[in-house]
Amino acid sequence: MSNDNNLQDAKVKIGTKQTLKMVEQDLAIEVYVALDADAKLISRITNLCRKKAVKITEVATMKELGKVCGIDVGAAMVAVVNEDS
């Protein structure tokens, strides 16, 4: 993750359910997906993001994604949401 290593400063929703909800409600502006997450989950969120024209950024591991979000556990996906929402 190049310059995106501080998602702690962004307004984010962490986790599969929250990420899917934000994308479905057109509130997500970007989604980070851990490549070692469940393939079905990755497929579902990437298809939805393509349909909704939401940028997808891939991260190598769930552990790495959790770390940049400031949590001590891994995260399969994270949605960066509009600051106004």
PDB file of C-alpha atoms in Angstrom:
ATOM      1  CA  MET A   1       0.000   0.000   0.000  1.00  0.00           C
ATOM      2  CA  SER A   2       1.802   3.039  -1.219  1.00  0.00           C
ATOM      3  CA  ASN A   3       0.516   6.351   0.131  1.00  0.00           C
ATOM      4  CA  ASP A   4      -2.638   4.778   1.553  1.00  0.00           C
ATOM      5  CA  ASN A   5      -0.937   3.599   4.722  1.00  0.00           C
ATOM      6  CA  ASN A   6      -2.993   5.803   6.990  1.00  0.00           C
ATOM      7  CA  LEU A   7      -6.649   4.992   6.615  1.00  0.00           C
ATOM      8  CA  GLN A   8      -6.982   5.991  10.261  1.00  0.00           C
ATOM      9  CA  ASP A   9      -7.402   9.605   9.131  1.00  0.00           C
ATOM     10  CA  ALA A  10     -10.165   8.792   6.654  1.00  0.00           C
ATOM     11  CA  LYS A  11     -13.799   8.096   7.444  1.00  0.00           C
ATOM     12  CA  VAL A  12     -13.972   4.322   6.999  1.00  0.00           C
ATOM     13  CA  LYS A  13     -16.287   1.405   7.635  1.00  0.00           C
ATOM     14  CA  ILE A  14     -14.404  -1.771   8.434  1.00  0.00           C
ATOM     15  CA  GLY A  15     -15.608  -5.283   7.687  1.00  0.00           C
ATOM     16  CA  THR A  16     -17.585  -7.154   5.093  1.00  0.00           C
ATOM     17  CA  LYS A  17     -21.110  -6.272   6.209  1.00  0.00           C
ATOM     18  CA  GLN A  18     -20.374  -2.578   6.674  1.00  0.00           C
ATOM     19  CA  THR A  19     -18.473  -2.335   3.385  1.00  0.00           C
ATOM     20  CA  LEU A  20     -21.240  -4.021   1.400  1.00  0.00           C
ATOM     21  CA  LYS A  21     -23.807  -1.763   3.042  1.00  0.00           C
ATOM     22  CA  MET A  22     -21.862   1.414   2.194  1.00  0.00           C
ATOM     23  CA  VAL A  23     -21.419   0.391  -1.450  1.00  0.00           C
ATOM     24  CA  GLU A  24     -25.072  -0.648  -1.811  1.00  0.00           C
ATOM     25  CA  GLN A  25     -26.175   2.709  -0.385  1.00  0.00           C
ATOM     26  CA  ASP A  26     -23.836   4.625  -2.743  1.00  0.00           C
ATOM     27  CA  LEU A  27     -21.867   6.040   0.205  1.00  0.00           C
ATOM     28  CA  ALA A  28     -18.493   4.414  -0.544  1.00  0.00           C
ATOM     29  CA  ILE A  29     -15.957   6.301  -2.618  1.00  0.00           C
ATOM     30  CA  GLU A  30     -13.252   3.613  -2.465  1.00  0.00           C
ATOM     31  CA  VAL A  31     -13.016   0.029  -1.227  1.00  0.00           C
ATOM     32  CA  TYR A  32      -9.878  -1.743  -0.028  1.00  0.00           C
ATOM     33  CA  VAL A  33      -9.936  -5.531  -0.369  1.00  0.00           C
ATOM     34  CA  ALA A  34      -7.482  -7.990   1.204  1.00  0.00           C
ATOM     35  CA  LEU A  35      -6.425 -10.563  -1.367  1.00  0.00           C
ATOM     36  CA  ASP A  36      -6.215 -13.342   1.241  1.00  0.00           C
ATOM     37  CA  ALA A  37      -9.879 -12.911   2.207  1.00  0.00           C
ATOM     38  CA  ASP A  38     -12.509 -15.468   1.200  1.00  0.00           C
ATOM     39  CA  ALA A  39     -12.727 -15.629  -2.607  1.00  0.00           C
ATOM     40  CA  LYS A  40     -16.541 -15.482  -2.581  1.00  0.00           C
ATOM     41  CA  LEU A  41     -16.466 -12.269  -0.556  1.00  0.00           C
ATOM     42  CA  ILE A  42     -13.858 -10.720  -2.823  1.00  0.00           C
ATOM     43  CA  SER A  43     -15.874 -11.630  -5.897  1.00  0.00           C
ATOM     44  CA  ARG A  44     -19.095 -10.247  -4.442  1.00  0.00           C
ATOM     45  CA  ILE A  45     -17.651  -6.883  -3.431  1.00  0.00           C
ATOM     46  CA  THR A  46     -15.594  -6.401  -6.603  1.00  0.00           C
ATOM     47  CA  ASN A  47     -18.631  -7.093  -8.802  1.00  0.00           C
ATOM     48  CA  LEU A  48     -20.736  -4.665  -6.768  1.00  0.00           C
ATOM     49  CA  CYS A  49     -18.019  -1.999  -6.886  1.00  0.00           C
ATOM     50  CA  ARG A  50     -17.720  -2.322 -10.665  1.00  0.00           C
ATOM     51  CA  LYS A  51     -21.494  -1.998 -11.005  1.00  0.00           C
ATOM     52  CA  LYS A  52     -21.516   1.104  -8.772  1.00  0.00           C
ATOM     53  CA  ALA A  53     -18.287   2.565 -10.233  1.00  0.00           C
ATOM     54  CA  VAL A  54     -16.461   2.492  -6.898  1.00  0.00           C
ATOM     55  CA  LYS A  55     -12.662   2.388  -6.972  1.00  0.00           C
ATOM     56  CA  ILE A  56     -11.171  -0.896  -5.701  1.00  0.00           C
ATOM     57  CA  THR A  57      -7.704  -1.065  -4.159  1.00  0.00           C
ATOM     58  CA  GLU A  58      -6.175  -4.449  -3.460  1.00  0.00           C
ATOM     59  CA  VAL A  59      -4.087  -5.095  -0.350  1.00  0.00           C
ATOM     60  CA  ALA A  60      -1.942  -8.196   0.088  1.00  0.00           C
ATOM     61  CA  THR A  61      -3.239  -9.407   3.450  1.00  0.00           C
ATOM     62  CA  MET A  62      -6.065  -8.920   5.917  1.00  0.00           C
ATOM     63  CA  LYS A  63      -3.468  -8.302   8.631  1.00  0.00           C
ATOM     64  CA  GLU A  64      -1.926  -5.442   6.633  1.00  0.00           C
ATOM     65  CA  LEU A  65      -5.330  -3.892   5.943  1.00  0.00           C
ATOM     66  CA  GLY A  66      -6.290  -4.060   9.609  1.00  0.00           C
ATOM     67  CA  LYS A  67      -2.991  -2.470  10.599  1.00  0.00           C
ATOM     68  CA  VAL A  68      -3.410   0.554   8.322  1.00  0.00           C
ATOM     69  CA  CYS A  69      -6.911   1.017   9.734  1.00  0.00           C
ATOM     70  CA  GLY A  70      -5.502   1.131  13.241  1.00  0.00           C
ATOM     71  CA  ILE A  71      -7.021  -2.121  14.474  1.00  0.00           C
ATOM     72  CA  ASP A  72      -5.206  -5.087  16.002  1.00  0.00           C
ATOM     73  CA  VAL A  73      -7.001  -7.707  13.915  1.00  0.00           C
ATOM     74  CA  GLY A  74      -7.228  -8.365  10.199  1.00  0.00           C
ATOM     75  CA  ALA A  75      -9.884  -6.883   7.953  1.00  0.00           C
ATOM     76  CA  ALA A  76     -11.198  -8.475   4.759  1.00  0.00           C
ATOM     77  CA  MET A  77     -12.404  -5.172   3.340  1.00  0.00           C
ATOM     78  CA  VAL A  78     -12.789  -1.514   4.193  1.00  0.00           C
ATOM     79  CA  ALA A  79     -14.945   1.191   2.637  1.00  0.00           C
ATOM     80  CA  VAL A  80     -13.812   4.786   2.572  1.00  0.00           C
ATOM     81  CA  VAL A  81     -16.985   6.805   2.789  1.00  0.00           C
ATOM     82  CA  ASN A  82     -17.851  10.326   1.819  1.00  0.00           C
ATOM     83  CA  GLU A  83     -17.021  12.712   4.673  1.00  0.00           C
ATOM     84  CA  ASP A  84     -20.533  14.182   4.388  1.00  0.00           C
ATOM     85  CA  SER A  85     -22.300  10.875   5.031  1.00  0.00           C
TER      86      SER A  85
END
